[in-house]
Coordinates of C-alpha atoms in Angstrom, one line a residue:
X1 CA -75.6 73.7 -153.3
X2 CA -73.3 71.3 -151.7
X3 CA -73.9 71.1 -147.8
X4 CA -71.4 71.4 -145.4
X5 CA -70.4 69.5 -142.2
X6 CA -70.0 72.5 -139.8
X7 CA -70.7 76.1 -139.1
X8 CA -67.5 78.1 -138.5
X9 CA -66.5 79.7 -135.3
X10 CA -64.5 82.7 -135.9
X11 CA -65.3 86.2 -136.0
X12 CA -67.0 87.4 -139.2
X13 CA -64.9 90.3 -140.7
X14 CA -67.6 91.2 -143.9
X15 CA -70.1 93.6 -143.6
X16 CA -73.1 91.1 -142.6
X17 CA -75.2 91.0 -139.8
X18 CA -77.2 87.2 -139.3
X19 CA -78.9 88.7 -136.1
X20 CA -81.1 91.3 -136.8
X21 CA -79.1 94.0 -135.5
X22 CA -78.1 96.3 -137.8
X23 CA -79.0 99.3 -136.7
X24 CA -77.2 99.0 -133.4
X25 CA -73.8 98.6 -135.8
X26 CA -74.6 101.5 -138.0
X27 CA -75.5 103.7 -135.4
X28 CA -72.2 102.5 -133.7
X29 CA -70.4 103.6 -136.8
X30 CA -72.0 106.5 -137.0
X31 CA -71.1 107.8 -133.7
X32 CA -67.4 107.2 -134.1
X33 CA -67.4 108.9 -137.4
X34 CA -68.5 111.8 -135.9
X35 CA -66.4 111.5 -132.6
X36 CA -64.3 114.4 -131.1
X37 CA -60.9 112.2 -130.4
X38 CA -59.4 111.6 -128.4
X39 CA -62.0 108.9 -126.8
X40 CA -61.9 105.6 -125.7
X41 CA -65.3 103.1 -126.1
X42 CA -65.9 99.4 -124.3
X43 CA -67.4 97.0 -126.2
X44 CA -69.1 95.0 -123.8
X45 CA -70.9 91.5 -124.0
X46 CA -70.3 88.0 -122.5
X47 CA -68.0 85.4 -123.5
X48 CA -69.0 84.2 -127.5
X49 CA -71.8 87.1 -127.6
X50 CA -69.6 88.7 -130.8
X51 CA -67.4 91.2 -129.7
X52 CA -64.8 90.3 -132.3
X53 CA -66.9 90.0 -134.9
X54 CA -68.1 93.9 -134.3
X55 CA -64.7 95.2 -133.9
X56 CA -64.3 93.4 -137.6
X57 CA -67.0 95.1 -138.4
X58 CA -66.3 98.3 -137.5
X59 CA -63.0 98.0 -138.9
X60 CA -64.0 97.5 -142.3
X61 CA -66.6 100.0 -142.2
X62 CA -64.5 102.9 -141.1
X63 CA -61.3 101.5 -141.7
X64 CA -60.8 99.8 -144.8
X65 CA -59.4 101.7 -148.5
X66 CA -61.1 104.4 -149.1
X67 CA -62.6 105.1 -145.9
X68 CA -62.0 108.1 -143.2
X69 CA -59.4 106.4 -140.8
X70 CA -56.4 104.3 -140.5
X71 CA -57.3 101.0 -138.5
X72 CA -55.0 99.6 -136.1
X73 CA -55.8 96.2 -134.5
X74 CA -53.9 94.8 -131.1
X75 CA -54.8 91.4 -129.6
X76 CA -53.8 91.5 -126.1
X77 CA -54.3 87.9 -125.6
X78 CA -51.4 87.2 -128.0
X79 CA -49.2 89.9 -126.3
X80 CA -49.7 88.5 -123.1
X81 CA -48.5 85.0 -123.5
X82 CA -45.7 84.2 -121.4
X83 CA -45.2 87.9 -120.5
X84 CA -45.5 90.1 -117.6
X85 CA -47.9 93.4 -118.1
X86 CA -45.1 95.6 -118.3
X87 CA -43.9 93.2 -121.1
X88 CA -47.1 93.3 -122.6
X89 CA -47.3 97.2 -122.6
X90 CA -44.0 97.5 -124.1
X91 CA -45.1 95.0 -126.8
X92 CA -48.2 96.7 -127.2
X93 CA -46.7 100.1 -127.6
X94 CA -44.0 98.9 -129.9
X95 CA -46.5 97.6 -132.3
X96 CA -48.6 100.9 -132.0
X97 CA -44.9 102.7 -132.8
X98 CA -44.8 100.4 -135.7
X99 CA -47.8 101.2 -137.0
X100 CA -48.2 104.6 -136.2
X101 CA -45.3 105.6 -137.7
X102 CA -45.5 104.1 -141.2
X103 CA -42.7 104.4 -142.8
X104 CA -41.0 107.1 -141.4
X105 CA -37.7 106.1 -140.1
X106 CA -37.0 109.4 -138.2
X107 CA -40.5 109.3 -136.2
X108 CA -40.1 105.9 -135.6
X109 CA -36.2 106.3 -134.1
X110 CA -37.5 109.3 -132.2
X111 CA -40.3 107.1 -130.1
X112 CA -38.4 104.0 -130.1
X113 CA -35.4 106.1 -128.4
X114 CA -38.0 107.6 -126.0
X115 CA -40.0 104.4 -125.5
X116 CA -36.4 103.1 -123.9
X117 CA -36.6 105.5 -121.2
X118 CA -40.0 105.1 -120.1
X119 CA -40.9 101.6 -119.5
X120 CA -39.0 99.7 -116.6
X121 CA -38.2 96.3 -118.7
X122 CA -35.2 95.2 -120.0
X123 CA -34.3 96.5 -123.2
X124 CA -33.0 93.2 -124.7
X125 CA -37.1 92.2 -124.4
X126 CA -37.8 95.4 -126.0
X127 CA -35.4 94.6 -128.9
X128 CA -36.9 91.9 -129.2
X129 CA -40.7 93.3 -129.5
X130 CA -39.4 95.8 -131.8
X131 CA -38.5 93.2 -134.8
X132 CA -40.4 93.5 -137.9
X133 CA -39.6 98.0 -137.5
X134 CA -37.9 98.7 -140.8
X135 CA -34.1 98.3 -141.4
X136 CA -33.3 101.8 -140.2
X137 CA -34.7 101.4 -136.9
X138 CA -33.2 98.4 -136.8
X139 CA -29.8 99.6 -137.1
X140 CA -30.3 102.3 -134.4
X141 CA -31.6 99.6 -131.4
X142 CA -28.8 97.6 -132.2
X143 CA -26.4 100.5 -131.8
X144 CA -27.6 101.8 -129.0
X145 CA -25.5 99.6 -126.6
X146 CA -28.1 99.7 -123.7
X147 CA -27.6 97.0 -120.5
X148 CA -30.4 94.2 -120.1
X149 CA -31.8 96.4 -117.4
X150 CA -32.4 100.1 -117.7
X151 CA -31.0 102.1 -114.5
X152 CA -33.2 105.5 -114.1
X153 CA -31.6 108.5 -113.7
X154 CA -32.5 112.4 -113.2
X155 CA -32.6 113.1 -116.5
X156 CA -34.8 110.7 -117.5
X157 CA -37.0 111.4 -119.9
X158 CA -40.9 111.1 -119.6
X159 CA -44.2 109.6 -120.6
X160 CA -45.0 113.0 -122.0
X161 CA -42.0 112.9 -124.3
X162 CA -42.8 109.5 -125.7
X163 CA -46.8 110.7 -126.1
X164 CA -45.2 113.9 -128.0
X165 CA -43.5 111.7 -130.2
X166 CA -46.2 109.5 -131.2
X167 CA -48.3 112.3 -131.6
X168 CA -45.7 113.6 -134.4
X169 CA -46.1 110.2 -136.0
X170 CA -50.0 110.3 -136.1
X171 CA -50.1 113.7 -137.4
X172 CA -47.7 112.4 -140.6
X173 CA -49.6 109.5 -140.9
X174 CA -53.2 110.8 -141.1
X175 CA -52.2 113.6 -143.3
X176 CA -54.8 115.7 -145.1
X177 CA -57.3 112.8 -146.0
X178 CA -57.6 111.1 -142.1
X179 CA -60.0 111.8 -139.6
X180 CA -57.9 110.3 -137.4
X181 CA -57.0 106.6 -135.9
X182 CA -59.0 103.7 -134.6
X183 CA -57.1 101.3 -132.3
X184 CA -59.0 98.1 -131.9
X185 CA -57.9 96.1 -128.7
X186 CA -59.1 93.1 -128.7
X187 CA -59.8 89.8 -126.2
X188 CA -58.5 92.2 -123.1
X189 CA -61.5 89.7 -121.1
X190 CA -59.7 86.6 -122.0
X191 CA -56.8 87.6 -119.8
X192 CA -56.8 87.1 -116.3
X193 CA -59.0 89.8 -114.7
X194 CA -56.3 91.1 -112.5
X195 CA -53.9 91.3 -115.7
X196 CA -56.7 92.9 -117.7
X197 CA -56.9 96.0 -114.9
X198 CA -53.0 96.4 -114.7
X199 CA -52.8 96.5 -118.8
X200 CA -55.7 99.2 -118.9
X201 CA -54.0 101.2 -115.8
X202 CA -50.7 100.9 -117.6
X203 CA -52.2 102.3 -120.9
X204 CA -54.3 104.9 -119.3
X205 CA -52.6 107.6 -120.3
X206 CA -51.7 106.4 -124.2
X207 CA -55.8 106.6 -124.2
X208 CA -55.2 110.2 -124.9
X209 CA -53.5 110.5 -127.8
X210 CA -54.9 113.1 -130.0
X211 CA -56.7 112.3 -133.5
X212 CA -56.9 108.5 -131.8
X213 CA -60.2 106.7 -131.2
X214 CA -59.7 103.3 -128.8
X215 CA -62.1 101.0 -128.9
X216 CA -61.9 98.1 -126.2
X217 CA -63.5 94.5 -125.9
X218 CA -63.6 94.6 -122.1
X219 CA -66.7 94.0 -120.0
X220 CA -67.4 95.6 -116.5
X221 CA -67.5 92.4 -114.9
X222 CA -63.6 91.5 -115.8
X223 CA -62.8 95.1 -114.7
X224 CA -64.7 94.3 -111.2
X225 CA -63.4 90.9 -110.7
X226 CA -59.5 92.6 -111.7
X227 CA -60.0 95.2 -108.7
X228 CA -61.1 92.9 -106.2
X229 CA -57.7 92.4 -104.9
X230 CA -57.5 96.0 -104.6
X231 CA -60.7 97.3 -103.4
X232 CA -62.3 94.0 -101.7
X233 CA -65.9 91.8 -103.2
X234 CA -67.8 94.3 -104.7
X235 CA -70.6 96.0 -102.4
X236 CA -73.0 98.6 -102.1
X237 CA -70.5 100.4 -99.8
X238 CA -67.0 99.9 -102.5
X239 CA -69.1 100.0 -105.7
X240 CA -68.4 103.7 -106.3
X241 CA -64.9 102.7 -106.5
X242 CA -65.1 100.3 -109.1
X243 CA -67.1 102.5 -111.1
X244 CA -65.1 105.2 -110.8
X245 CA -62.5 103.6 -112.0
X246 CA -64.0 102.3 -115.2
X247 CA -65.2 105.7 -116.0
X248 CA -61.8 107.1 -115.8
X249 CA -60.7 105.1 -118.3
X250 CA -63.4 104.4 -120.9
X251 CA -65.9 107.2 -121.8
X252 CA -68.3 105.7 -123.5
X253 CA -69.9 101.7 -122.8
X254 CA -71.4 100.4 -125.4
X255 CA -73.4 97.0 -124.4
X256 CA -73.8 94.7 -127.2
X257 CA -77.7 94.1 -128.0
X258 CA -77.6 90.0 -126.8
X259 CA -81.4 90.3 -125.5
X260 CA -82.3 91.8 -129.2
X261 CA -80.2 89.4 -131.1
X262 CA -82.8 87.7 -133.3
X263 CA -80.8 84.4 -134.5
X264 CA -83.9 82.4 -135.8
X265 CA -83.0 82.7 -139.2
X266 CA -79.4 82.2 -138.6
X267 CA -80.5 79.2 -137.1
X268 CA -82.3 77.6 -139.7
X269 CA -80.0 78.7 -142.1
X270 CA -77.4 76.8 -140.7
X271 CA -79.3 73.7 -140.0
X272 CA -80.0 73.5 -143.9
X273 CA -76.7 74.2 -144.8
X274 CA -75.5 71.1 -142.6
X275 CA -78.0 69.0 -144.3
X276 CA -80.2 68.0 -141.3
X277 CA -83.1 69.9 -142.9
X278 CA -83.9 70.2 -146.2
X279 CA -85.0 73.6 -147.9
X280 CA -88.7 72.2 -148.0
X281 CA -88.4 71.1 -144.3
X282 CA -86.5 74.6 -143.0
X283 CA -89.3 76.5 -144.5
X284 CA -91.9 74.3 -142.7
X285 CA -93.8 76.4 -139.5
X286 CA -94.2 73.7 -137.4
X287 CA -90.2 72.9 -137.4
X288 CA -89.6 76.6 -137.2
X289 CA -91.2 76.5 -134.0
X290 CA -90.0 73.7 -132.4
X291 CA -86.4 74.9 -133.5
X292 CA -87.1 78.7 -131.7
X293 CA -88.2 76.8 -128.8
X294 CA -85.6 74.4 -128.2
X295 CA -82.5 77.4 -128.9
X296 CA -84.2 80.1 -127.2
X297 CA -84.4 77.3 -123.9
X298 CA -81.0 75.7 -124.3
X299 CA -78.2 77.9 -126.1
X300 CA -80.1 81.4 -126.1
X301 CA -79.0 83.9 -128.6
X302 CA -75.1 83.6 -127.8
X303 CA -73.6 83.7 -131.5
X304 CA -70.8 81.2 -130.1
X305 CA -72.7 78.6 -128.4
X306 CA -75.2 78.5 -130.8
X307 CA -72.3 77.3 -133.5
X308 CA -71.3 74.9 -130.6
X309 CA -74.8 73.7 -130.7
X310 CA -75.5 73.2 -134.5
X311 CA -71.5 71.8 -134.8
X312 CA -72.2 68.9 -132.2
X313 CA -75.6 68.3 -134.0
X314 CA -74.0 67.9 -137.1
X315 CA -71.3 65.9 -135.9
X316 CA -73.8 63.5 -134.8
X317 CA -75.7 63.0 -137.8
X318 CA -72.2 62.3 -140.3
X319 CA -72.0 59.4 -137.8
X320 CA -75.2 58.2 -137.6
X321 CA -75.3 58.4 -141.5
X322 CA -72.1 56.3 -141.7
X323 CA -73.6 53.7 -139.4
X324 CA -77.2 53.5 -141.2
X325 CA -79.5 54.6 -143.8
X326 CA -82.1 55.4 -141.6
X327 CA -80.9 58.7 -140.6
X328 CA -81.3 59.7 -144.2
X329 CA -85.1 59.1 -144.0
X330 CA -85.4 60.5 -140.2
X331 CA -89.5 61.7 -139.7
X332 CA -89.7 65.1 -138.9
X333 CA -90.6 64.2 -135.2
X334 CA -87.4 62.4 -134.7
X335 CA -85.0 65.4 -136.0
X336 CA -86.8 67.8 -133.8
X337 CA -86.4 65.1 -130.9
X338 CA -82.8 64.7 -131.7
X339 CA -82.0 68.0 -132.0
X340 CA -83.9 69.0 -128.4
X341 CA -81.4 65.7 -126.9
X342 CA -78.1 67.6 -128.2
X343 CA -79.5 70.5 -127.2
X344 CA -80.2 69.4 -123.4
X345 CA -76.6 67.3 -123.8
X346 CA -74.8 70.7 -124.5
X347 CA -76.2 72.9 -121.9
X348 CA -77.4 70.8 -119.1
X349 CA -75.6 67.5 -119.1
X350 CA -77.0 66.4 -116.1
X351 CA -80.3 65.7 -117.3
X352 CA -78.9 64.2 -120.3
X353 CA -77.4 61.8 -117.9
X354 CA -80.7 61.0 -116.7
X355 CA -82.2 60.7 -119.7
X356 CA -80.1 58.1 -120.9
X357 CA -81.1 55.9 -117.7
X358 CA -85.0 57.1 -118.3
X359 CA -85.5 58.8 -121.4
X360 CA -89.1 58.8 -120.2
X361 CA -89.3 62.1 -117.9
X362 CA -92.8 61.5 -116.2
X363 CA -91.4 57.9 -115.7
X364 CA -88.4 59.1 -113.1
X365 CA -88.2 57.1 -110.6
X366 CA -86.0 56.3 -107.2
X367 CA -82.8 55.3 -109.4
X368 CA -82.8 58.8 -110.7
X369 CA -83.2 60.3 -107.3
X370 CA -80.7 57.7 -106.4
X371 CA -78.4 59.2 -109.1
X372 CA -78.9 62.7 -107.9
X373 CA -78.2 62.1 -104.3
X374 CA -81.8 63.5 -103.7
X375 CA -83.7 62.4 -100.2
X376 CA -87.1 62.9 -100.4
X377 CA -89.6 63.2 -97.5
X378 CA -92.1 60.6 -97.4
X379 CA -94.8 61.8 -99.2
X380 CA -92.5 62.6 -102.1
X381 CA -91.0 59.3 -102.3
X382 CA -94.4 58.0 -102.5
X383 CA -95.3 59.9 -105.7
X384 CA -92.1 60.3 -107.4
X385 CA -92.1 61.1 -111.0
X386 CA -90.2 63.3 -113.0
X387 CA -91.6 66.8 -111.9
X388 CA -91.1 65.9 -108.2
X389 CA -87.2 64.8 -109.1
X390 CA -86.8 68.4 -111.0
X391 CA -88.0 70.3 -108.6
X392 CA -85.9 68.7 -105.6
X393 CA -82.9 69.1 -108.0
X394 CA -83.6 72.8 -108.8
X395 CA -83.7 73.4 -105.3
X396 CA -80.3 72.5 -104.5
X397 CA -78.5 74.0 -107.4
X398 CA -79.0 77.9 -108.1
X399 CA -78.0 77.1 -111.9
X400 CA -80.8 74.2 -112.5
X401 CA -83.3 76.8 -110.0
X402 CA -82.1 79.8 -113.0
X403 CA -83.1 77.2 -115.8
X404 CA -86.3 75.1 -114.5
X405 CA -88.6 76.6 -117.0
X406 CA -86.4 76.0 -120.0
X407 CA -85.7 72.7 -119.1
X408 CA -89.2 71.9 -118.8
X409 CA -89.7 73.3 -122.2
X410 CA -87.6 70.9 -123.9
X411 CA -88.5 68.2 -122.3
X412 CA -92.1 69.1 -123.5
X413 CA -90.9 69.3 -127.0
X414 CA -89.0 65.8 -126.7
X415 CA -92.5 64.4 -125.2
X416 CA -94.9 66.3 -127.7
X417 CA -93.2 65.3 -130.7
X418 CA -93.3 61.3 -130.1
X419 CA -95.5 59.8 -132.4
X420 CA -99.0 58.7 -131.3
X421 CA -98.7 55.3 -132.9
X422 CA -95.8 54.5 -131.1
X423 CA -96.3 52.0 -128.7
X424 CA -92.8 51.4 -126.9
X425 CA -91.9 55.1 -126.0
X426 CA -89.0 54.2 -124.8
X427 CA -87.4 52.3 -127.0
X428 CA -88.4 54.9 -129.4
X429 CA -86.5 57.6 -127.4
X430 CA -83.4 55.0 -126.6
X431 CA -83.1 54.8 -130.6
X432 CA -82.5 58.8 -131.3
X433 CA -80.3 58.8 -127.7
X434 CA -77.7 56.2 -129.2
X435 CA -77.3 59.5 -132.3
X436 CA -76.0 61.7 -129.4
X437 CA -73.6 59.4 -127.3
X438 CA -70.8 60.0 -129.4
X439 CA -70.4 63.5 -128.5
X440 CA -71.3 63.3 -124.5
X441 CA -68.6 64.6 -122.5
X442 CA -68.6 60.9 -119.7
X443 CA -70.0 58.1 -122.0
X444 CA -72.6 56.7 -121.6
X445 CA -73.7 52.8 -120.7
X446 CA -76.2 50.3 -121.4
X447 CA -78.4 50.0 -118.4
X448 CA -79.2 46.4 -117.7
X449 CA -81.8 45.9 -114.6
X450 CA -80.7 45.1 -111.3
X451 CA -82.1 42.1 -109.2
X452 CA -82.9 44.1 -105.9
X453 CA -84.2 40.8 -104.7
X454 CA -81.5 38.5 -105.3
X455 CA -79.2 41.1 -104.4
X456 CA -80.8 41.8 -100.9
X457 CA -80.7 38.2 -100.0
X458 CA -76.9 37.8 -100.8
X459 CA -76.5 40.8 -98.5
X460 CA -78.9 39.5 -95.8
X461 CA -76.8 35.9 -95.5
X462 CA -73.4 37.2 -95.8
X463 CA -73.5 40.6 -93.9
X464 CA -75.0 38.8 -91.2
X465 CA -72.8 35.8 -91.1
X466 CA -69.5 38.6 -90.7
X467 CA -71.5 39.7 -87.9
X468 CA -71.9 36.3 -86.1
X469 CA -68.4 35.8 -86.4
X470 CA -67.3 38.9 -85.2
X471 CA -69.5 40.2 -82.4
X472 CA -71.5 37.0 -81.0
X473 CA -73.7 39.1 -78.6
X474 CA -75.2 40.7 -81.1
X475 CA -78.8 39.8 -82.1
X476 CA -81.1 40.7 -85.1
X477 CA -82.8 39.0 -87.6
X478 CA -83.3 40.5 -91.6
X479 CA -86.3 42.5 -92.5
X480 CA -88.6 41.4 -95.4
X481 CA -87.4 41.3 -98.6
X482 CA -89.1 43.3 -101.0
X483 CA -86.5 44.6 -102.9
X484 CA -85.3 46.8 -100.0
X485 CA -84.3 44.7 -97.2
X486 CA -81.9 45.5 -94.5
X487 CA -82.1 44.0 -90.3
X488 CA -83.6 44.7 -87.1
X489 CA -80.9 45.1 -84.3
X490 CA -81.7 44.2 -80.6
X491 CA -80.6 45.8 -78.0
X492 CA -79.5 44.5 -74.4
X493 CA -82.4 46.1 -73.2
X494 CA -84.7 44.4 -75.8
X495 CA -85.2 47.5 -77.7
X496 CA -84.0 47.6 -80.8
X497 CA -83.1 50.1 -84.0
X498 CA -83.1 49.3 -87.8
X499 CA -81.2 49.3 -91.3
X500 CA -82.4 49.3 -94.0
X501 CA -80.5 48.5 -97.2
X502 CA -82.0 50.4 -100.5
X503 CA -80.4 49.1 -103.8
X504 CA -80.8 51.4 -107.0
X505 CA -79.2 51.4 -110.2
X506 CA -78.0 55.0 -111.8
X507 CA -76.2 55.2 -114.8
X508 CA -74.7 51.8 -115.1
X509 CA -73.7 51.4 -111.7
X510 CA -75.4 49.9 -108.2
X511 CA -75.3 52.1 -105.5
X512 CA -76.5 50.7 -102.2
X513 CA -78.2 53.3 -99.6
X514 CA -77.4 51.8 -95.9
X515 CA -79.6 53.8 -93.2
X516 CA -78.9 53.4 -89.7
X517 CA -81.4 54.7 -87.0
X518 CA -78.4 56.6 -85.1
X519 CA -81.1 59.4 -83.8
X520 CA -80.8 59.4 -79.4
X521 CA -82.5 61.7 -77.5
X522 CA -80.7 64.3 -74.9
X523 CA -80.4 62.9 -71.3
X524 CA -82.0 65.4 -68.9
X525 CA -78.9 67.0 -68.1
X526 CA -78.3 68.1 -71.2
X527 CA -81.8 69.5 -72.7
X528 CA -81.7 73.0 -73.6
X529 CA -78.2 73.4 -74.3
X530 CA -76.3 74.7 -77.7
X531 CA -75.6 71.8 -79.9
X532 CA -72.2 72.2 -79.6
X533 CA -71.8 71.9 -76.5
X534 CA -73.8 68.7 -76.4
X535 CA -71.5 67.3 -78.9
X536 CA -68.4 68.1 -76.8
X537 CA -69.4 66.5 -73.8
X538 CA -67.1 63.8 -73.0
X539 CA -69.9 61.2 -72.3
X540 CA -71.6 62.2 -75.5
X541 CA -68.3 62.1 -77.2
X542 CA -67.7 58.5 -75.8
X543 CA -71.0 57.4 -77.0
X544 CA -70.6 58.9 -80.6
X545 CA -67.1 57.9 -80.9
X546 CA -67.4 54.1 -82.6
X547 CA -69.4 54.9 -85.3
X548 CA -67.6 58.5 -85.5
X549 CA -63.9 56.2 -86.1
X550 CA -65.8 54.0 -88.6
X551 CA -67.0 56.6 -90.7
X552 CA -63.9 58.3 -91.0
X553 CA -61.7 55.2 -92.0
X554 CA -64.4 54.3 -94.6
X555 CA -64.9 57.5 -95.9
X556 CA -60.8 58.0 -96.3
X557 CA -60.6 54.3 -98.1
X558 CA -63.3 55.5 -100.4
X559 CA -65.6 52.2 -99.5
X560 CA -68.6 54.4 -98.4
X561 CA -69.8 58.1 -99.6
X562 CA -71.8 60.1 -97.2
X563 CA -75.1 61.9 -97.9
X564 CA -74.8 65.2 -99.6
X565 CA -76.1 68.3 -97.6
X566 CA -77.0 71.6 -99.2
X567 CA -77.5 75.1 -98.3
X568 CA -77.6 78.5 -100.2
X569 CA -73.8 78.5 -101.8
X570 CA -72.6 75.1 -101.2
X571 CA -73.0 71.1 -101.2
X572 CA -71.4 69.2 -98.4
X573 CA -70.3 65.5 -98.0
X574 CA -68.9 64.9 -94.7
X575 CA -66.6 62.1 -93.6
X576 CA -67.1 62.1 -90.0
X577 CA -70.5 62.0 -87.9
X578 CA -69.2 65.4 -85.5
X579 CA -68.8 67.6 -88.4
X580 CA -72.2 66.7 -89.9
X581 CA -74.4 66.7 -86.8
X582 CA -73.1 70.3 -86.6
X583 CA -74.4 71.0 -89.7
X584 CA -77.6 69.7 -88.9
X585 CA -77.8 71.1 -85.7
X586 CA -81.3 72.5 -86.2
X587 CA -82.8 69.4 -86.6
X588 CA -80.8 68.0 -83.5
X589 CA -82.4 70.3 -80.7
X590 CA -83.9 67.3 -79.1
X591 CA -80.8 64.9 -79.7
X592 CA -77.2 63.8 -79.3
X593 CA -77.0 62.4 -82.7
X594 CA -78.8 62.1 -86.2
X595 CA -79.7 59.0 -88.4
X596 CA -77.5 58.8 -91.3
X597 CA -77.0 57.5 -94.5
X598 CA -74.0 56.4 -96.2
X599 CA -73.6 54.7 -100.2
X600 CA -71.3 52.1 -101.6
X601 CA -71.2 52.1 -105.1
X602 CA -69.9 49.5 -107.3
X603 CA -70.1 48.4 -110.7
X604 CA -72.0 45.1 -110.7
X605 CA -74.5 43.3 -108.2
X606 CA -71.4 40.7 -107.7
X607 CA -69.4 43.2 -106.2
X608 CA -71.3 43.3 -103.4
X609 CA -69.9 39.5 -102.7
X610 CA -66.5 40.7 -102.1
X611 CA -65.1 40.3 -98.5
X612 CA -64.2 43.9 -98.0
X613 CA -67.7 45.2 -99.1
X614 CA -69.4 43.0 -96.5
X615 CA -67.1 44.1 -93.9
X616 CA -67.9 47.4 -94.8
X617 CA -71.3 47.1 -94.3
X618 CA -70.6 44.6 -91.1
X619 CA -68.4 47.7 -89.6
X620 CA -71.2 50.4 -90.3
X621 CA -73.8 48.1 -88.0
X622 CA -71.7 47.1 -85.7
X623 CA -70.2 51.0 -84.9
X624 CA -74.4 51.7 -84.7
X625 CA -75.2 49.2 -82.4
X626 CA -72.6 50.3 -80.2
X627 CA -73.6 54.5 -80.5
X628 CA -77.0 52.6 -79.2
X629 CA -75.9 50.8 -77.0
X630 CA -73.5 53.2 -75.4
X631 CA -76.1 56.2 -76.0
X632 CA -78.4 54.0 -73.2
X633 CA -76.1 54.7 -70.8
X634 CA -75.8 58.7 -70.4
X635 CA -76.2 60.0 -67.6

């Protein structure tokens, strides 16, 4: 059989089930077949979980030729394009009229006339929506001669009249041979949630038509988001209002059993169909167990996400086969590792970017920590490795915290599949990583080693020359060049403060971390006061202002970046000291200010010889000097 290059990400139409949940589908078919209509059923599930495929299955099993029901399909996403909620509803009702009335022009004519008087929209728009109705009705519409805006009078028709006309049409349509009509309303959860709720509200009376079963693709979470403008954010106090709205419209909620999906065979069959594994390899239990680990720990059981993973893998493999014949004879271990890399790229792109910098997770170091802007304590910096960095990353990011165990499983799969006879483990992994570079959202670059000592020597010479020229009264000396560097700056009273340079490399960029010792103790008169009162003190502001203004200017010019701080909900980068210190007030109970870090990112070491960069570093040091000097004069 000829291999395919991709898996189609389209809803299923045939009566097949790839995820081992046939009993749920058949149970739902049985329930609908014996339901007392009218009834409204909601199919609930996350994005890509298979709601449309399930609708197609139900339509095939209930409404195909020779079955007991007539099926009507309404795609709300298509009807809502460039339309208001009211216009969307009239399109949907017009489609219902068209479908329910069949070939009976009298029924269509009656329903259309009533529709005109019920909905407050332009009849011109309604006439556009009703295109495609049989010619007899088209002539009726054209002959009405109604103005573009409908005027409502005391004798206007009601929704009840419209429902009666539709009920008559339904009875004629089903006759004696059908049980009823199943109306499938799809893609409500693709709409903006408030719009989806508006459409539900406008349609809820239509849902009570005799002999009709409405099946909606709408998740409760979408309803909650859509009702927030009305009820406010969901809480224990107003949960009843949200649930009541949902329950009034939906009689039966059906949650797609995603947790019970069994995608193993679908994944293995798909990997064989794209030619990634041969049939013999597909039957190999070692490959099967690794594939299951990778899929479960990345895309999970979501059908759409699984297809995206397989198609991304297939594209990379096609490119590799065109550039080298080696991929045709890849070892099983290399195929498994490549699959793991692509899974990380699709689901955890930040981790993938770090693997590009250093594919050996156990050897992640300060370069990786700098890339993530992680500020570890002294003990962690001495024992830094992949586990320490991943722990710190997960503590600062709720998504990674939730998926830490999954990330570790995939990283273990990579490590365990490196052949024991490979001496250059990093080189081996880099060769495999190259296959996935073309589908990375952010193009990867080759890592070039940074000569840290050479960069520090240049900084010592150039920055100190700038400081001596601008402020000759400032005295100091460079620190020892160990690959890090900086200055010891002397104050007028012979005390000193430290400036530390820490250059690192992160994804092809040079990051210079500039640490400034600016933690100043409080004078006696300010001890015990709230920090907001301390920073608002006139003398304190006078001391802090020079560095504060320098930081604001350099941040505004995008010459420096501030340290990132985290709380439970957000991360912050401050462009001035006052806001940063107030955020850090918990650690400044005995101080007027704290030590600070700023970062300069450049593409190459030579950029740090640029006049503007030298002035930026020098101005930060001068401003820190002024803060320390002014602080000595606080009363």
